[in-house]
Coordinates of C-alpha atoms in Angstrom, one line a residue:
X684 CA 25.2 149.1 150.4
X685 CA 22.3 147.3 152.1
X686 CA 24.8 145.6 154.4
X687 CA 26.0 149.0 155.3
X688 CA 22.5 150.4 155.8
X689 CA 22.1 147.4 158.0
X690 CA 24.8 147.7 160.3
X691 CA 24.2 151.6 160.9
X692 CA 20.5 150.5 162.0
X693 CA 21.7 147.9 164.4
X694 CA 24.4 150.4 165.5
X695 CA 21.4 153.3 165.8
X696 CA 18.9 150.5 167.4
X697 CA 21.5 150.0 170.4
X698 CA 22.5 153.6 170.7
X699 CA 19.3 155.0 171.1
X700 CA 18.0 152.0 173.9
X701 CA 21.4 151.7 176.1
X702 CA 20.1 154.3 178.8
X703 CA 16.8 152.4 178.8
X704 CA 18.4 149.0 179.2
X705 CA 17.0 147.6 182.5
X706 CA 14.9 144.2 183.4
X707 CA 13.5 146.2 185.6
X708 CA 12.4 149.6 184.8
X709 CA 12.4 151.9 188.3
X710 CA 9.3 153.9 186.8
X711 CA 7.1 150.5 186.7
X712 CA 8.7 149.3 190.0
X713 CA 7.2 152.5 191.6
X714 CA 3.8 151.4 190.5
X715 CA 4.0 148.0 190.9
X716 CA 4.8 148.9 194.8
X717 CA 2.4 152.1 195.2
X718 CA -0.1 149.1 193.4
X719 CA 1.2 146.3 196.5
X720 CA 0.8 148.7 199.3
X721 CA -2.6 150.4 198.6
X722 CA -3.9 146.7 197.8
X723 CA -4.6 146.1 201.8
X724 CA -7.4 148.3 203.3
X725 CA -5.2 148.1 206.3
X726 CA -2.5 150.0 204.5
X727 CA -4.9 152.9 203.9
X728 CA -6.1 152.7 207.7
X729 CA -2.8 153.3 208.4
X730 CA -1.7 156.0 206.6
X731 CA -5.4 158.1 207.5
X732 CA -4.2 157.7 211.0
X733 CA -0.9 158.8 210.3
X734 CA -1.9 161.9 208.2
X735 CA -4.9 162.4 210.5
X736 CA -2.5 162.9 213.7
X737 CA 0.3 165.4 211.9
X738 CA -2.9 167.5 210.8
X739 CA -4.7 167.2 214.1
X740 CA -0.9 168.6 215.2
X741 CA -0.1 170.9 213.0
X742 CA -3.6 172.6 212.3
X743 CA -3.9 172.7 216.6
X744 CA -0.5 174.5 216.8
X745 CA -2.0 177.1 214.0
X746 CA -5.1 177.8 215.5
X747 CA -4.9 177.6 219.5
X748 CA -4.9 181.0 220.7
X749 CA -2.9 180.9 223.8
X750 CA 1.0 180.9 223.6
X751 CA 3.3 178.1 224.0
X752 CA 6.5 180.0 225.4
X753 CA 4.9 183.1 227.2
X754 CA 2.4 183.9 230.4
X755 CA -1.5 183.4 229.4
X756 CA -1.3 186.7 231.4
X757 CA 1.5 187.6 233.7
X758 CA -0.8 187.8 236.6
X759 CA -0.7 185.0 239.7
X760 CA -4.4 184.1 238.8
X761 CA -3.0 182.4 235.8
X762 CA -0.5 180.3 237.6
X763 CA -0.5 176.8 238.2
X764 CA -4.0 176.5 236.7
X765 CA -5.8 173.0 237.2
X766 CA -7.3 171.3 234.3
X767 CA -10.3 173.1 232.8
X768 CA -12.7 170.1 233.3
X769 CA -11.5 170.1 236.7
X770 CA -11.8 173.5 237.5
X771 CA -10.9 173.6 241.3
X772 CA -8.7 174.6 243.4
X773 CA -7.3 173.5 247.2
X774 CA -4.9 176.3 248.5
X775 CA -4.2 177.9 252.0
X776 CA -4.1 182.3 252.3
X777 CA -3.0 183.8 254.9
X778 CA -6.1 186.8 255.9
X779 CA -4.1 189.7 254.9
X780 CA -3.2 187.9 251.1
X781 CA -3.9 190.2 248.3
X782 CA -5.3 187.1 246.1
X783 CA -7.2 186.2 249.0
X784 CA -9.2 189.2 249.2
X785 CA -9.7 189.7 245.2
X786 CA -11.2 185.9 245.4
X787 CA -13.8 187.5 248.5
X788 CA -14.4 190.5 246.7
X789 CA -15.4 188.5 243.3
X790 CA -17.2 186.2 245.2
X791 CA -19.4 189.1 246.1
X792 CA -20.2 189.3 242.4
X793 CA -20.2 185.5 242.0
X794 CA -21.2 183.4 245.1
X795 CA -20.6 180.4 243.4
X796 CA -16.9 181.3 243.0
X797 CA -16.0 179.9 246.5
X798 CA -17.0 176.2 247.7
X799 CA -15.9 176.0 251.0
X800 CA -14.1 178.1 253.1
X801 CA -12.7 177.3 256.4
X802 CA -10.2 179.4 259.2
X803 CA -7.3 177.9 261.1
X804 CA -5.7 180.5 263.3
X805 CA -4.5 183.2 261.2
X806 CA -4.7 181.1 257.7
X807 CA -8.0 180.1 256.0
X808 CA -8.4 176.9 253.4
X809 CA -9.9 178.0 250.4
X810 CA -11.8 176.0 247.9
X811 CA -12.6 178.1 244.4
X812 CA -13.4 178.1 241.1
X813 CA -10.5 179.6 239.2
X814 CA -11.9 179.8 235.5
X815 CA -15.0 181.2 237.3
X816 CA -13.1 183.4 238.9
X817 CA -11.2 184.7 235.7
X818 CA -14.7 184.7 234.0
X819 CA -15.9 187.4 236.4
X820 CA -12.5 189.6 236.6
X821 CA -11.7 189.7 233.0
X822 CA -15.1 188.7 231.2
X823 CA -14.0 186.2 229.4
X824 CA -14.2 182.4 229.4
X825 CA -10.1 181.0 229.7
X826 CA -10.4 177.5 227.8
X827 CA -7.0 176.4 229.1
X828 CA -7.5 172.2 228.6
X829 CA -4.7 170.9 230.9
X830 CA -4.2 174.3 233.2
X831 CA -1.0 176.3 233.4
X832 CA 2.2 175.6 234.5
X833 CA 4.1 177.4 237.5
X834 CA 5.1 180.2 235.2
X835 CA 1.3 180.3 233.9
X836 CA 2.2 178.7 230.1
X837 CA -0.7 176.8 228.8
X838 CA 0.2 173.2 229.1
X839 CA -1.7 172.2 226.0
X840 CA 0.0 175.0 223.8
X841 CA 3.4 173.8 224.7
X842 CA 2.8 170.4 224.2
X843 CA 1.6 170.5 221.0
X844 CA 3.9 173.3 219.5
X845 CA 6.5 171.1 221.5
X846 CA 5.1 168.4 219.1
X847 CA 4.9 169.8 216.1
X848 CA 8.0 171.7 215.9
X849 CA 10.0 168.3 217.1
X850 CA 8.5 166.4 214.4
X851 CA 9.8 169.1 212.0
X852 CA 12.8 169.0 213.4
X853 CA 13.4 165.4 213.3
X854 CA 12.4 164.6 209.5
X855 CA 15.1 167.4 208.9
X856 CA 17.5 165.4 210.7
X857 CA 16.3 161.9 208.7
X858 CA 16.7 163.4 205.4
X859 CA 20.5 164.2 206.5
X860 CA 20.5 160.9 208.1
X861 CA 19.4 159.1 204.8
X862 CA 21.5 161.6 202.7
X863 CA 24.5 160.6 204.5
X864 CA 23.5 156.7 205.0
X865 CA 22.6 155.7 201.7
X866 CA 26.0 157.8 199.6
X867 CA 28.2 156.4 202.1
X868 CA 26.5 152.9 202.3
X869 CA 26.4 152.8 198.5
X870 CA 29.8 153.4 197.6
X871 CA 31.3 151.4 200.4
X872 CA 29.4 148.3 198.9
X873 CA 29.8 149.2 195.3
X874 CA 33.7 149.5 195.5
X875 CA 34.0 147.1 198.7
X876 CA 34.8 143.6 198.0
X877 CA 33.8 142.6 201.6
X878 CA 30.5 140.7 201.3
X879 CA 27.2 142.3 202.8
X880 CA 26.9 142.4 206.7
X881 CA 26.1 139.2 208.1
X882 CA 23.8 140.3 211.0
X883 CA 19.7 140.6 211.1
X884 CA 18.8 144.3 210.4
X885 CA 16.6 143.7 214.5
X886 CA 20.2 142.7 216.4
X887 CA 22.1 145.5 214.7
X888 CA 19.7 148.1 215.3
X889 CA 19.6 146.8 218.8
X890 CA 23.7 146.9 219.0
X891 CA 24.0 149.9 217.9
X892 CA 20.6 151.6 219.4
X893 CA 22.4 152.1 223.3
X894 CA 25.7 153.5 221.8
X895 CA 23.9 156.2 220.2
X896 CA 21.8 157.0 223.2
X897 CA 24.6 157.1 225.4
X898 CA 26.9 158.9 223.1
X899 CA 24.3 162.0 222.3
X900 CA 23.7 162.0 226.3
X901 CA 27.4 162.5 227.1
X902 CA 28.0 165.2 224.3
X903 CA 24.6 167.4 224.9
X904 CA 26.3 167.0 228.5
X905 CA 29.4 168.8 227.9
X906 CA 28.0 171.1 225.2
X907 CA 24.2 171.9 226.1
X908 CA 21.3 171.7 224.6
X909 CA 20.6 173.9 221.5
X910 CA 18.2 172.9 218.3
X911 CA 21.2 173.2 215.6
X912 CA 22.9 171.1 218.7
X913 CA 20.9 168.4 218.3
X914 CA 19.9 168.5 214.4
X915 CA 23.7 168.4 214.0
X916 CA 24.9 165.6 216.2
X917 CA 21.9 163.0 216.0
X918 CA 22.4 163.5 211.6
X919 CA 26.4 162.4 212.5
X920 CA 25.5 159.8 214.7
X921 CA 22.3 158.3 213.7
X922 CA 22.9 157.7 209.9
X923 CA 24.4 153.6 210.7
X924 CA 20.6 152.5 209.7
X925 CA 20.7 153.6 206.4
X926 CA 24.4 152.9 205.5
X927 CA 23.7 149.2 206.8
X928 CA 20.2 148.9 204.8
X929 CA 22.3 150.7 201.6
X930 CA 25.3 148.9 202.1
X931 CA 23.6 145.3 202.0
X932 CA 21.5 146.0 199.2
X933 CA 24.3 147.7 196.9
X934 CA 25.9 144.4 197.7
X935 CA 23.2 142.4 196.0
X936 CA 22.3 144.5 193.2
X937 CA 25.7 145.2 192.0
X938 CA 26.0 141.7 191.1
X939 CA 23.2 141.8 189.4
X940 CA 23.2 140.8 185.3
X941 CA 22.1 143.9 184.0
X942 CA 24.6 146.2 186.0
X943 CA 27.1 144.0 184.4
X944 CA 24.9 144.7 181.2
X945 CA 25.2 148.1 181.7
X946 CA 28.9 148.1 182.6
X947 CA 29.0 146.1 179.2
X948 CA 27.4 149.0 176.7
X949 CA 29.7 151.7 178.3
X950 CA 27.5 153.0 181.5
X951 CA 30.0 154.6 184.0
X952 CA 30.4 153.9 187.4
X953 CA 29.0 156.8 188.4
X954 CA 25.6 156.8 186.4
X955 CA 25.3 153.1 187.5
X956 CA 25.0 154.1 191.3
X957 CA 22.6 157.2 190.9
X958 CA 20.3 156.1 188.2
X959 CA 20.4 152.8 188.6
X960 CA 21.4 151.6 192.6
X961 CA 20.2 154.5 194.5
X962 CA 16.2 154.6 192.8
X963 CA 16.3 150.7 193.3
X964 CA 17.0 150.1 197.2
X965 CA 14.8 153.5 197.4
X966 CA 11.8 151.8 198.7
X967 CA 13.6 149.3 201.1
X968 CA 15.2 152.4 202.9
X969 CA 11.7 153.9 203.7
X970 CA 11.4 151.2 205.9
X971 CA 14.5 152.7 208.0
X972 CA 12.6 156.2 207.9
X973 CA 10.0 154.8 210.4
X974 CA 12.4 153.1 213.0
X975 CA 15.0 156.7 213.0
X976 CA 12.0 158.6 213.8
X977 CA 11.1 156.3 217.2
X978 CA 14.7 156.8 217.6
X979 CA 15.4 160.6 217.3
X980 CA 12.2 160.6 219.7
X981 CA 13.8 158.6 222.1
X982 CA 16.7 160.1 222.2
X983 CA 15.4 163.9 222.6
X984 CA 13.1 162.0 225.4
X985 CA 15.8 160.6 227.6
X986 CA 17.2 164.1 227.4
X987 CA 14.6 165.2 229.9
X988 CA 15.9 162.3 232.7
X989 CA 19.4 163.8 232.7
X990 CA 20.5 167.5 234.0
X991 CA 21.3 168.5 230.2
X992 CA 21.5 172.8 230.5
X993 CA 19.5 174.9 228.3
X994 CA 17.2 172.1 227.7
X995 CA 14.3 173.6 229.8
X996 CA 14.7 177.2 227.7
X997 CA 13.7 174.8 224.6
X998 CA 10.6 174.2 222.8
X999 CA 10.7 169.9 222.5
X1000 CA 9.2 167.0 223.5
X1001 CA 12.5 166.6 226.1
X1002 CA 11.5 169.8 227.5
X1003 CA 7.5 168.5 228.0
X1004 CA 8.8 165.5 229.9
X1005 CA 11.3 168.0 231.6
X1006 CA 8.0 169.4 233.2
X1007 CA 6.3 166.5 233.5
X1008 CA 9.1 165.0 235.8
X1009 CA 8.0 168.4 238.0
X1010 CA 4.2 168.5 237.7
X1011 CA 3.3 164.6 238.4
X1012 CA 0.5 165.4 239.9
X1013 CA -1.4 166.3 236.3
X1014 CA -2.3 162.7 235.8
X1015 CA -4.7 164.1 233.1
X1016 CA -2.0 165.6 231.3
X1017 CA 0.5 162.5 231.6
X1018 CA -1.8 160.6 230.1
X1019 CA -2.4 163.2 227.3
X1020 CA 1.3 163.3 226.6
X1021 CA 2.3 159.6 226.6
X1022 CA -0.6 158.5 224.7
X1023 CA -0.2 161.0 222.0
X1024 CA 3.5 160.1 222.1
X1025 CA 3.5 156.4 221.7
X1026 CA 0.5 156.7 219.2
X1027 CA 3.0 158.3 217.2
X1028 CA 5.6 156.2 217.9
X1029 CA 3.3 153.3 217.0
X1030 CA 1.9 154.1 213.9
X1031 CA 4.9 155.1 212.1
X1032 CA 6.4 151.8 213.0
X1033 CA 3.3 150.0 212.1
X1034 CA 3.5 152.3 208.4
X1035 CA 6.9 151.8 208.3
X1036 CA 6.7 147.9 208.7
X1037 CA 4.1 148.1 206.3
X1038 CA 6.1 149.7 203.3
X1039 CA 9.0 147.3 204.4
X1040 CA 6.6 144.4 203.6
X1041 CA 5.1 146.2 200.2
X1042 CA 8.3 146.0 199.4
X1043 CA 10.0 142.5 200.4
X1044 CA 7.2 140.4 198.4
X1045 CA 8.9 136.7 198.2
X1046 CA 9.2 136.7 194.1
X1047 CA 9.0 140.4 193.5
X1048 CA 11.8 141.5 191.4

């Protein structure tokens, strides 16, 4: 009888721990990790910036008042607006132009409107204050920080709704890109009997970086630019990181005692790669997240040095160098846009190297 009882509560004991059985339980490993990363004050620097730069984005894209698609007013005032610290304009009339005279007439309100003014034949070279100007026709002060464009768009406004809507944009695309990665990395490896892929993660990012680029040029060539263009073929194309970074460490885990363990007490295939293999090589593909973002960046970028149609009618970052290829002479704006761009660029790399080395601690488990 005892002997019975016995063997049911050995029977019970395993039963009721076989889901549990793990060296290494993925709850603890995400705290041990969160523990390893927020350890460095650097880390937190880090991660300020980076949260600090999609609010400054996002909250600017909310709350600036002039439109990033449409006329500040559909007027000729408005066009081609200098910067507002700059605030002046060079530009020849001829006598009889009708902006000509409403600059004269407002200066008559405003002397201080018009700098200098000089006549050559039947033309005159004009030097004005155009936010003055505005001030005095409409009564109110235009804040337009990096001027208009020819079609009188705030240059600000479309730069950073460019910004914030292609940052949307491209963390949809990563979560299909790591969707897509890790499944197909992870069951290649788990059923594969090929060993794991004998090249540094740096040289085959680097092979496979100018394929992509030049693939995703030739086919936005042929079929235009769109947003669901572009969300669709950069997630096809640009999901090799994560099935590499999955695909190598399925290889390692999978021979792993306790998968065999697991394996042992009955766990299925199936079970083994989503509870088990896919939360464990979690936090080394967060690592990847970082270097697809530079590269969907780069990609949409280039777009703007090729003839690619309908990207100009788009609200991107390809569009913003688009213009910028046109209006070089902003040099205040340049700036603007290539620091703010590579800033990003940088400190998601620099995050993203950091969780990679949170992660790959020499004796970690």
């Amino acid at each position: 009888m005892n002997k019975t009882a016995n063997k049911n509560k050995l029977f019970h004991f395993n039963n009721k721990n076989s889901a549990n059985f793990s060296p290494s339980n993925p709850e603890n490993s995400f705290k041990r990790y969160l523990k390893r990363f927020f350890k460095k004050k650097l880390n937190w620097v880090i991660l300020t910036l980076f949260i600090l730069f999609i609010l400054f984005v996002y909250i600017t894209s909310l709350s600036y008042k002039y439109s990033s698609s449409q006329p500040v007013k559909n007027n000729e005032l408005f066009f081609d607006l200098p910067n507002y610290s700059l605030n002046l304009i060079f530009k020849k009339f001829n006598l009889d132009d009708p902006i000509y005279k409403i600059i004269k007439n407002n200066n008559e309100i405003n002397p201080n409107i018009i700098i200098s003014e000089s006549f050559v034949s039947d033309k005159v070279n004009l030097t004005y204050r155009p936010y003055l100007l505005l001030k005095t026709i409409y009564n109110e002060n235009y804040v337009l920080l990096f001027g208009t464009t020819s079609l009188g768009i705030s240059r600000f406004s479309n730069f950073i709704n460019s910004m914030s809507k292609t940052i949307l944009i491209i963390l949809g695309i990563i979560l299909i890109q790591l969707i897509i990665g890790v499944i197909l990395g992870t069951y290649f490896a788990f059923y594969s009997k090929y060993a794991s892929i004998k090249i540094s993660y740096f040289l085959f990012n680097t092979i496979s970086l100018v394929p992509f680029i030049v693939l995703s040029i030739i086919i936005f060539k042929f079929l235009g630019y769109s947003d669901s263009k572009y969300v669709l073929v950069t997630s096809l194309l640009g999901f090799i990181n994560f099935f590499y970074n999955a695909y190598n460490e399925t290889n390692i885990i999978k021979n792993k005692e306790y998968i065999n363990a697991y394996k042992s007490i009955g766990l299925g295939n199936q079970r083994i790669i989503w509870k088990i293999i896919i939360p464990s090589i979690f936090f080394s593909i967060l690592s990847t997240i970082g270097e697809n973002i530079s590269l969907n960046l780069l990609i949409l970028s280039s777009l703007a040095f090729f003839n690619i149609p309908n990207i100009e009618t788009s609200l991107n970052i390809g569009n913003v160098f688009r213009q910028i290829i046109v209006d070089k002479n902003n040099v205040g704006y340049i700036i603007f846009v290539i620091f703010n761009i590579s800033f990003f660029v940088f400190i998601t790399k620099l995050l993203s190297l950091k969780i990679h080395l949170a992660y790959n601690v020499k004796g970690s488990k």
